[in-house]
mmCIF file of C-alpha atoms and ligand atoms in Angstrom:
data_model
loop_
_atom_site.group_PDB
_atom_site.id
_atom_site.type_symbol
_atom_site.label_atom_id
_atom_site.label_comp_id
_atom_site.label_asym_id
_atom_site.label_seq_id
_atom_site.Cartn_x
_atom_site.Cartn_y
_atom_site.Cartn_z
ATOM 1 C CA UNK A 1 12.223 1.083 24.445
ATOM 2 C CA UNK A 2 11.249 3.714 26.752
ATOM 3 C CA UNK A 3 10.048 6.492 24.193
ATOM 4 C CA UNK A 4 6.526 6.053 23.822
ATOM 5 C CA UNK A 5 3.871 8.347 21.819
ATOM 6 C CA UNK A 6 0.309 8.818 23.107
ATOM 7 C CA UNK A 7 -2.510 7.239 20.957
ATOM 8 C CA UNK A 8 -5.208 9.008 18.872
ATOM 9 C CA UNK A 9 -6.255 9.817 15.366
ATOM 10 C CA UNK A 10 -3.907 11.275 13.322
ATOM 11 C CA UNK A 11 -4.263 13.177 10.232
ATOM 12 C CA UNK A 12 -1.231 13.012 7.778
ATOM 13 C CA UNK A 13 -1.240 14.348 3.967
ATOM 14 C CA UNK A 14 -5.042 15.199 4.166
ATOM 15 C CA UNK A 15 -5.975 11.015 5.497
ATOM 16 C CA UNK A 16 -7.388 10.625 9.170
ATOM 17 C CA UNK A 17 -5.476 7.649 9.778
ATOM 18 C CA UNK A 18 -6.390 5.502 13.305
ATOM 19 C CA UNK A 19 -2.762 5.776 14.020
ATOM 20 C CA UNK A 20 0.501 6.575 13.028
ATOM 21 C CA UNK A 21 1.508 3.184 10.822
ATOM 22 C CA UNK A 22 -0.344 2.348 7.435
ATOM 23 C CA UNK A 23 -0.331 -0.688 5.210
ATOM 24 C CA UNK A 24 2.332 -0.197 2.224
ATOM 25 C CA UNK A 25 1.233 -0.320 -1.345
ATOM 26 C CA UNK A 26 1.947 -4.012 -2.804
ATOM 27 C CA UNK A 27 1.398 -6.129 0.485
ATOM 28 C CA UNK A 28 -2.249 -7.228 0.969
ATOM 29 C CA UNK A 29 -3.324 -4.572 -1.200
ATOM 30 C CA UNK A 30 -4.766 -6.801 -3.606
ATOM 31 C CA UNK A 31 -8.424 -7.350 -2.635
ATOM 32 C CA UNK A 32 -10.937 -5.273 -0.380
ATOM 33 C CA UNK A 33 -11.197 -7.773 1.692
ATOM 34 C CA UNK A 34 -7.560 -8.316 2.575
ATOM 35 C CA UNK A 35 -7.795 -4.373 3.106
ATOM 36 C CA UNK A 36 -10.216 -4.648 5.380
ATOM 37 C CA UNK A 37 -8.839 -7.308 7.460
ATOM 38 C CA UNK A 38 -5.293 -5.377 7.467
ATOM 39 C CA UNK A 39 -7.574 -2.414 9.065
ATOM 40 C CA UNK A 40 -8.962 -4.469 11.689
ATOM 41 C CA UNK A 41 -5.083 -5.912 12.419
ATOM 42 C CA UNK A 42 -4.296 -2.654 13.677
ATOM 43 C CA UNK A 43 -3.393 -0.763 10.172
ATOM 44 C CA UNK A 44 -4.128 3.035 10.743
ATOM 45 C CA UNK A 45 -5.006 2.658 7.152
ATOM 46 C CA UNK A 46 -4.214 0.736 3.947
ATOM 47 C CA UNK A 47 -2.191 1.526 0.774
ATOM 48 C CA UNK A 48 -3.720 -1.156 -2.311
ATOM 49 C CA UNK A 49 -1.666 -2.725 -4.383
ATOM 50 C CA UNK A 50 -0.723 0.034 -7.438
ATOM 51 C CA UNK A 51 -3.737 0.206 -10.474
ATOM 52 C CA UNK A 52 -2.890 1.339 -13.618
ATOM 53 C CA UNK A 53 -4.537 2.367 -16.776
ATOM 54 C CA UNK A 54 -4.583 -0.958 -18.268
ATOM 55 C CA UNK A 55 -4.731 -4.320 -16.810
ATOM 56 C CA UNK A 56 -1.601 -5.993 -16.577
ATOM 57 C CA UNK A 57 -0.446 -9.445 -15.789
ATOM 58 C CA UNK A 58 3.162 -8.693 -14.408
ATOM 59 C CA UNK A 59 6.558 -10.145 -15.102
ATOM 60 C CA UNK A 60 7.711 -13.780 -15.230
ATOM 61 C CA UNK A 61 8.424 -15.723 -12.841
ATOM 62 C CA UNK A 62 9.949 -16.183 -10.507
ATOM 63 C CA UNK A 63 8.862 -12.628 -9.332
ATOM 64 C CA UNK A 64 9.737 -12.744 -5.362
ATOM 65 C CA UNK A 65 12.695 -13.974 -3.906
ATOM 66 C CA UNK A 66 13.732 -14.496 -0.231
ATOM 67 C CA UNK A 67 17.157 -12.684 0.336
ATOM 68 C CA UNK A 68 18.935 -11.804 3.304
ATOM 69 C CA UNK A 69 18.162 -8.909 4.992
ATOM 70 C CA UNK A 70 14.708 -9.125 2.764
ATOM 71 C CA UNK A 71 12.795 -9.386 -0.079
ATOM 72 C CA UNK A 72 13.800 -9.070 -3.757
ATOM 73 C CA UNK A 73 10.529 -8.388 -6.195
ATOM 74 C CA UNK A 74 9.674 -7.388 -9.962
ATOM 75 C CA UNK A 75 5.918 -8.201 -9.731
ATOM 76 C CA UNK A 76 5.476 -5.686 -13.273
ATOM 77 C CA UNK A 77 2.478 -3.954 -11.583
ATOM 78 C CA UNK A 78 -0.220 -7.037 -11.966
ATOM 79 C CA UNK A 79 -3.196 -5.247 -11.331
ATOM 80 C CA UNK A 80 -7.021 -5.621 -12.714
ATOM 81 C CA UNK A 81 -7.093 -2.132 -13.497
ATOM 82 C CA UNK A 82 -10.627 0.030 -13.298
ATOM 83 C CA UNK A 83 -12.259 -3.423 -12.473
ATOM 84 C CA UNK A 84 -10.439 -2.678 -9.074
ATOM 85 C CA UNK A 85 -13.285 -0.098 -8.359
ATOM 86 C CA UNK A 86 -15.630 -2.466 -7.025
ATOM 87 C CA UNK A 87 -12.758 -3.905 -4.541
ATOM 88 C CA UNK A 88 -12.615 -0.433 -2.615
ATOM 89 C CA UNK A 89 -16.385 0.740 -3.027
ATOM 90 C CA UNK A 90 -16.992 -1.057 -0.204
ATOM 91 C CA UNK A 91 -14.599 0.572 1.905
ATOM 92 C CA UNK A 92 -15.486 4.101 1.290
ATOM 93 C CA UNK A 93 -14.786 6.568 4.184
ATOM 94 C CA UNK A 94 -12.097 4.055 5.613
ATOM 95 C CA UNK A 95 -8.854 5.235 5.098
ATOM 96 C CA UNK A 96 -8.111 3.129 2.347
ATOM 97 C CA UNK A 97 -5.431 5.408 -0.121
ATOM 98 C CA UNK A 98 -5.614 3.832 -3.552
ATOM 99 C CA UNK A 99 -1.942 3.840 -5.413
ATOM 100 C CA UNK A 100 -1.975 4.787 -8.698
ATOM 101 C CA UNK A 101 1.013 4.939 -11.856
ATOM 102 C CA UNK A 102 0.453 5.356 -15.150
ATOM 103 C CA UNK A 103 2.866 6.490 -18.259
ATOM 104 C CA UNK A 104 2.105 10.339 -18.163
ATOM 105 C CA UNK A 105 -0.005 12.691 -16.712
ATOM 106 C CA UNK A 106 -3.413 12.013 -18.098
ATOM 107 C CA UNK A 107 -2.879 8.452 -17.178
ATOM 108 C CA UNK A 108 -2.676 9.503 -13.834
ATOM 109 C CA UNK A 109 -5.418 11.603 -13.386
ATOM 110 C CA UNK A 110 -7.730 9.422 -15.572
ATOM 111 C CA UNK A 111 -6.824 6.095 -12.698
ATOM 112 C CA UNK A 112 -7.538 8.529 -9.753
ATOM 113 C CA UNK A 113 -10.963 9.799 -11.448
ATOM 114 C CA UNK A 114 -12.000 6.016 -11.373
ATOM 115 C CA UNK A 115 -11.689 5.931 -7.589
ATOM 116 C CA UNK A 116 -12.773 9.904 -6.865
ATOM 117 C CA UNK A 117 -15.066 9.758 -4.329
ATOM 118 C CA UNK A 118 -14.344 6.379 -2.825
ATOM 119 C CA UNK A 119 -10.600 6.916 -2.139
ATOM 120 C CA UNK A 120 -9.359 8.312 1.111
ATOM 121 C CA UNK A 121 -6.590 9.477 -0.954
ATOM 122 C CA UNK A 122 -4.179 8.628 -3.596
ATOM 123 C CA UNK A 123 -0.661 7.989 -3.623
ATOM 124 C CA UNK A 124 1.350 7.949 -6.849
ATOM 125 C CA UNK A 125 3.559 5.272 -7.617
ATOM 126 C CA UNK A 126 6.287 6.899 -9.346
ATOM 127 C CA UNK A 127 8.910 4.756 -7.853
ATOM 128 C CA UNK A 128 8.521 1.511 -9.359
ATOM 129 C CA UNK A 129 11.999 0.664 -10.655
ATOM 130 C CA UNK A 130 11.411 -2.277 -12.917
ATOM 131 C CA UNK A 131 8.433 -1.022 -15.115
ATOM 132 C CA UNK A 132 9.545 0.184 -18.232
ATOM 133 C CA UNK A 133 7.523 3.572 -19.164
ATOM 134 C CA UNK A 134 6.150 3.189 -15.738
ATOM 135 C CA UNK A 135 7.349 4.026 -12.098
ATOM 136 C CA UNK A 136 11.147 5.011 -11.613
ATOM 137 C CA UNK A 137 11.238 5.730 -15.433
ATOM 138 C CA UNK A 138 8.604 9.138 -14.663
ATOM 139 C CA UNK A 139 9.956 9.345 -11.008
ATOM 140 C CA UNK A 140 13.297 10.025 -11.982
ATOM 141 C CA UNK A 141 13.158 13.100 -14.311
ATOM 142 C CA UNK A 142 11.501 16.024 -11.694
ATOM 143 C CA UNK A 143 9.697 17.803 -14.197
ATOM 144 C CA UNK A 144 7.506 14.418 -14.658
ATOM 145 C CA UNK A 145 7.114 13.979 -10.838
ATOM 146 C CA UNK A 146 5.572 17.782 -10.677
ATOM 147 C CA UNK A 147 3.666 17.128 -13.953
ATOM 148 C CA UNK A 148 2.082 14.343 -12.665
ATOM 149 C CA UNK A 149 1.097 15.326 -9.203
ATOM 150 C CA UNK A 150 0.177 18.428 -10.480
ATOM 151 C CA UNK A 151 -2.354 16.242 -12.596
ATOM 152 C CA UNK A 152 -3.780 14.157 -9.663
ATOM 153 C CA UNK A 153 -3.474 17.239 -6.664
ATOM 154 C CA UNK A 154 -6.113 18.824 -9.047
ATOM 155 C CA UNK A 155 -8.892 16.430 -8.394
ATOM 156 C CA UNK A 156 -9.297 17.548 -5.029
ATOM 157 C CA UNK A 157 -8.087 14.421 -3.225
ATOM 158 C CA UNK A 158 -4.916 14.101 -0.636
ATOM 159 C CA UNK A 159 -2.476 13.500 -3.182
ATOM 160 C CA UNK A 160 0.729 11.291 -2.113
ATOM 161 C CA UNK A 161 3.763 10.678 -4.127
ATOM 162 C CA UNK A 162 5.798 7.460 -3.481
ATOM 163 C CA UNK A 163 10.187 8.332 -4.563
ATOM 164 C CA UNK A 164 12.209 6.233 -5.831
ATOM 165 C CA UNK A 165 15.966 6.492 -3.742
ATOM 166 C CA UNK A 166 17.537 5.750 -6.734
ATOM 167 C CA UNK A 167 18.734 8.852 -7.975
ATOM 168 C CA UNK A 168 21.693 11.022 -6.846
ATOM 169 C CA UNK A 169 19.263 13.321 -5.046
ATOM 170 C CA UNK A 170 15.690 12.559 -3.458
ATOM 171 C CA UNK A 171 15.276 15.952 -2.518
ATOM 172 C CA UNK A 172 14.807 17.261 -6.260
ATOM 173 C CA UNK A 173 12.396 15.224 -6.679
ATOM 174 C CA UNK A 174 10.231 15.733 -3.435
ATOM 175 C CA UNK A 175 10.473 19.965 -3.988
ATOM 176 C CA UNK A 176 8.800 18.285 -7.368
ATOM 177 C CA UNK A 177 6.191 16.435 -5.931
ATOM 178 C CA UNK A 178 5.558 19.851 -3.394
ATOM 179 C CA UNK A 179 5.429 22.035 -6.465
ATOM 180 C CA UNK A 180 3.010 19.791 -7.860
ATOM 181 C CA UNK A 181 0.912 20.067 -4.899
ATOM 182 C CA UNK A 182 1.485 17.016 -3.117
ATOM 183 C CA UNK A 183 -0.127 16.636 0.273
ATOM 184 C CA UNK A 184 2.505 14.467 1.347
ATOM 185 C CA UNK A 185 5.288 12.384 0.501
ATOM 186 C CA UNK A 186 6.133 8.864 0.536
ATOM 187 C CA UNK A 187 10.094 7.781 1.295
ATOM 188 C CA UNK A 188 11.033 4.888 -0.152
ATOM 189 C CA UNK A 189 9.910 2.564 -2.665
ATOM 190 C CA UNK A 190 12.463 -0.414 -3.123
ATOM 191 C CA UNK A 191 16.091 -0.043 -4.020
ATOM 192 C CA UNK A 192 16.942 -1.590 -7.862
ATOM 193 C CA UNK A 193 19.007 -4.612 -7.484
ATOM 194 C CA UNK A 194 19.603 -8.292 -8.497
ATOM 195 C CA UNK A 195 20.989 -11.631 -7.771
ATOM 196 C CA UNK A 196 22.356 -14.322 -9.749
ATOM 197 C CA UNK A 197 21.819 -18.004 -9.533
ATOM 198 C CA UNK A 198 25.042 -19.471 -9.135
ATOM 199 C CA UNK A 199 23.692 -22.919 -9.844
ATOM 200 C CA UNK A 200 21.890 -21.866 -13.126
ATOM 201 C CA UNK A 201 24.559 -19.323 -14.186
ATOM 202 C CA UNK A 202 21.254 -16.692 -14.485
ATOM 203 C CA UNK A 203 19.608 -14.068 -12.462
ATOM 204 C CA UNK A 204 17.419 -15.567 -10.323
ATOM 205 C CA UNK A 205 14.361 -12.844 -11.483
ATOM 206 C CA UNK A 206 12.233 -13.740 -14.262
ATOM 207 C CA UNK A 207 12.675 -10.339 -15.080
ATOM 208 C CA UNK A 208 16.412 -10.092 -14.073
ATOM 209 C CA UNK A 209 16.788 -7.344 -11.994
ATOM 210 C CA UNK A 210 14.030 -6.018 -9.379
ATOM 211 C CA UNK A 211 13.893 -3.966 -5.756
ATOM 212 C CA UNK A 212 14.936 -4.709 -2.803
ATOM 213 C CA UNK A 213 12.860 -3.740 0.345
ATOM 214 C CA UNK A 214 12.748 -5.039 4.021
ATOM 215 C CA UNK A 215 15.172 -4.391 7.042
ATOM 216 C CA UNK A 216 18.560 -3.878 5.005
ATOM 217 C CA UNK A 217 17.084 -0.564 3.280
ATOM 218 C CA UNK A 218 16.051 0.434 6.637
ATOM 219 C CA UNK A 219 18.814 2.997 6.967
ATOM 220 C CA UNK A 220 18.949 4.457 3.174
ATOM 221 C CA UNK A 221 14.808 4.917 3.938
ATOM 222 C CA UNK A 222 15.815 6.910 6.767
ATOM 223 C CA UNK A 223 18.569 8.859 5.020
ATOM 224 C CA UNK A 224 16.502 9.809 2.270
ATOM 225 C CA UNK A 225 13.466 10.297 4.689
ATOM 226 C CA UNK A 226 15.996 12.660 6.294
ATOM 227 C CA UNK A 227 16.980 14.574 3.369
ATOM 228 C CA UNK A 228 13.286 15.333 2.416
ATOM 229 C CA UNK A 229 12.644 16.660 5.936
ATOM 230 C CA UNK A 230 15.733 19.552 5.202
ATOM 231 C CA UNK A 231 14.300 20.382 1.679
ATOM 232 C CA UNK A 232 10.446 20.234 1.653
ATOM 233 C CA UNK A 233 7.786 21.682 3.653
ATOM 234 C CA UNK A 234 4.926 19.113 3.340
ATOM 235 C CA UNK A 235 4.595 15.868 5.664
ATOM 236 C CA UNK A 236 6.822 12.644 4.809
ATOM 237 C CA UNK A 237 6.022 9.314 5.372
ATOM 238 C CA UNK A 238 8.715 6.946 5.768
ATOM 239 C CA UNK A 239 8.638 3.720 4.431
ATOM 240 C CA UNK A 240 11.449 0.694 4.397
ATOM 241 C CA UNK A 241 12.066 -1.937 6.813
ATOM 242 C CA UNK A 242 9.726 -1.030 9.501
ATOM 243 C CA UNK A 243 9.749 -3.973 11.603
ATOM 244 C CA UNK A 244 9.026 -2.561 15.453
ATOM 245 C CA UNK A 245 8.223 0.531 17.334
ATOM 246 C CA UNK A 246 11.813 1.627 17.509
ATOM 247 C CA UNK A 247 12.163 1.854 14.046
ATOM 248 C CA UNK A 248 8.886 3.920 13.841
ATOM 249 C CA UNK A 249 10.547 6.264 16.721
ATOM 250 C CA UNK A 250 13.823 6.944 14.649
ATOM 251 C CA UNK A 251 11.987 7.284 11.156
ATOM 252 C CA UNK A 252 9.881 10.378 12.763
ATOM 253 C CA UNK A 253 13.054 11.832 14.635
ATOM 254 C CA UNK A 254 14.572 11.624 10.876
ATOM 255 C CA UNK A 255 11.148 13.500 10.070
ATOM 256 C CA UNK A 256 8.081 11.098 9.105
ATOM 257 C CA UNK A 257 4.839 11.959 10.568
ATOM 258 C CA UNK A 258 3.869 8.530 9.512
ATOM 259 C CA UNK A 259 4.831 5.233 8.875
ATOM 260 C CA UNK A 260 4.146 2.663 6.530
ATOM 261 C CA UNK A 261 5.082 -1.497 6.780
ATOM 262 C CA UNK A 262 5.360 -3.455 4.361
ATOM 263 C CA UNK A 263 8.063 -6.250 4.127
ATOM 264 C CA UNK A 264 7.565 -6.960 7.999
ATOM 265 C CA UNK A 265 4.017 -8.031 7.145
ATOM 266 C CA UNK A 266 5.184 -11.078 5.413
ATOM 267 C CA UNK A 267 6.493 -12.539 8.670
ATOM 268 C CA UNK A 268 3.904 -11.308 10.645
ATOM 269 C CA UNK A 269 0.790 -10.528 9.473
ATOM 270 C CA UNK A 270 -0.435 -9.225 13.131
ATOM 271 C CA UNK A 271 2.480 -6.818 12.973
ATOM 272 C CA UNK A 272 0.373 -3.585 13.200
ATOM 273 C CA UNK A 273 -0.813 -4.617 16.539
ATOM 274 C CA UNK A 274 2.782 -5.449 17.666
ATOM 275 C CA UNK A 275 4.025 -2.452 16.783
ATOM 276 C CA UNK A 276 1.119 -0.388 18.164
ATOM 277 C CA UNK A 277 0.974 -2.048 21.309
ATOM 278 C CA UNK A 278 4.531 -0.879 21.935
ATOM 279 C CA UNK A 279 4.657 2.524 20.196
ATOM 280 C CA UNK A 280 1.621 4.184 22.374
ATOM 281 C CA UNK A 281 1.172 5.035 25.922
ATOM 282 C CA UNK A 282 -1.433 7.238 27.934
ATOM 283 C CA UNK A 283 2.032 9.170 29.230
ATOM 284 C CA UNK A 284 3.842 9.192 25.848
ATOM 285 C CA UNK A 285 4.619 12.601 24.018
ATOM 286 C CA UNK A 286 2.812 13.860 21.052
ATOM 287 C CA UNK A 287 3.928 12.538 18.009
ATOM 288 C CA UNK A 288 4.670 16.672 16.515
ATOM 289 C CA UNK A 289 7.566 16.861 19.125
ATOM 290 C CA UNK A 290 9.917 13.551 18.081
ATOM 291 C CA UNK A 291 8.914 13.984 14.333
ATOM 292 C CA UNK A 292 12.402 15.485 12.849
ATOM 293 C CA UNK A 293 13.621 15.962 16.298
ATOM 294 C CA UNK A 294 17.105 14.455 14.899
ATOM 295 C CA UNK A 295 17.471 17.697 12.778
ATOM 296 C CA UNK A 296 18.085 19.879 15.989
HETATM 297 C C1 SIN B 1 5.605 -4.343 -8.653
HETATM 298 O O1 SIN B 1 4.414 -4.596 -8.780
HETATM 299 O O2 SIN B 1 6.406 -4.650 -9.525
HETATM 300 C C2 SIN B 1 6.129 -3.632 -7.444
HETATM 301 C C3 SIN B 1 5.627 -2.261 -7.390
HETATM 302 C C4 SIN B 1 6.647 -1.249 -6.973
HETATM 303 O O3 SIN B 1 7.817 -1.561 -6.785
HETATM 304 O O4 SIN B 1 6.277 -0.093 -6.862
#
């Protein structure tokens, strides 16, 4: 790869980030000190694992599954709810961007009040597509996605909203999330899907269907990544199947400012210094002049 950015702080969505690739919500997100150590991996900062107005213990098992291409998951959204609190107090003023759902707007904005103050930001998981009254089932009807963001944006924090790309068009949804007053968006959560045990004759989810993420979304994250840029106004950060520096290079020319890994992670957990170690040079171009550079 011969395209190479040069290094520095970046601010994206209203989060100084140490660079330009972040920890996705779900993958080490689950304690502060997994967090942390993600941080000092290389992580320009951290998405936790998504907290939600009640604690909840997640689907049946089995709730991952290996598939080609990547991983197949319907966790449910486990998550220790407010008792999470004490897991990111620690790592106030690192930028550590707390994801949130909930089933309406005041279950939104009473999750991010728990964390106000402690959060670098907040980034609102309205994507989930195997969470019944939760996720996909808000982040598919645009009027929820605005009502919602709207609800969180007016705390005060950097408020990020995580789409779903499955719906006919991710756009509506992102002018949504802008209306709403969204400091940034977040381009894709996992794409619904299944497989079936051909042994056992039965889906091979405990919960029967779930999302797909890793390299084989890579290039409907960067479609729908590219649609936002064309519609909305506000910063995108692109997310699925991030695996290298390459992929980081093409997902800003389709028009992230950011990035965020997740999947890759799982096969390498020193991944962020990988990728950083070949996305940065002292002679590389500023990041503002690749980012939707594809668009042109
Ligand atoms: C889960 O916990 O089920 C995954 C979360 C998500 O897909 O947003």
């Amino acid at each position: 790869m011969t395209l190479k950015i040069a290094p520095g702080m970046v601010t994206v969505g209203g989060v100084t980030l140490s660079n330009h690739c972040i920890l996705a919500a779900g993958v080490l997100g689950t304690t502060g000190s997994s967090l942390a150590r993600a941080l000092a991996n290389g992580a320009g900062g951290v998405v936790t694992k998504s907290i939600g107005p009640f604690p909840c213990e997640g689907h049946p098992g089995p709730c991952v599954v290996e598939v080609e291409g990547g991983l197949l998951n319907a966790m449910g959204l486990p998550n220790p709810s407010r008792e999470f609190v004490s897991e990111v107090e620690p790592l106030a003023g690192k930028p550590v961007i707390v994801s949130i759902y909930g089933g309406d707007p005041g279950e939104f904005r009473m999750v991010a009040s728990w964390f106000e103050g402690i959060a670098a930001g907040f980034e609102l998981n309205l994507s989930c597509p195997h969470a019944a009254g939760y996720g996909a089932a808000l982040g598919t009807n645009p009027l929820l996605v605005e009502e919602c963001t709207r609800a969180v944006s007016g705390l005060g924090s950097p408020t990020w909203v995580k789409l779903t790309p499955n719906v006919t068009d991710i756009a509506i949804c992102g002018k949504a999330a802008e209306r709403g007053g969204a400091s940034a968006i977040v381009a894709i959560n996992t794409v619904k899907a299944m497989r079936i045990s051909t042994a056992l004759k039965r889906p091979v989810l405990g919960n029967r269907y779930g999302g797909l993420s890793g390299k084989a979304v890579f290039p409907i994250a960067i479609r729908c990544v590219y649609e936002l840029y064309e519609a909305c106004s506000i910063p995108i950060i692109g997310c699925g199947g991030i695996s290298g520096a390459e992929d980081v290079i093409e997902m800003m020319m389709a028009g992230a400012s950011a990035v965020q890994v997740g999947t890759a992670v799982k096969d390498d957990p020193a991944i962020f210094q990988s990728i950083v170690s070949h996305l940065y040079s002292s002679e590389g171009v500023q990041a503002e002049t690749i980012v939707g550079c594809a668009h042109e």
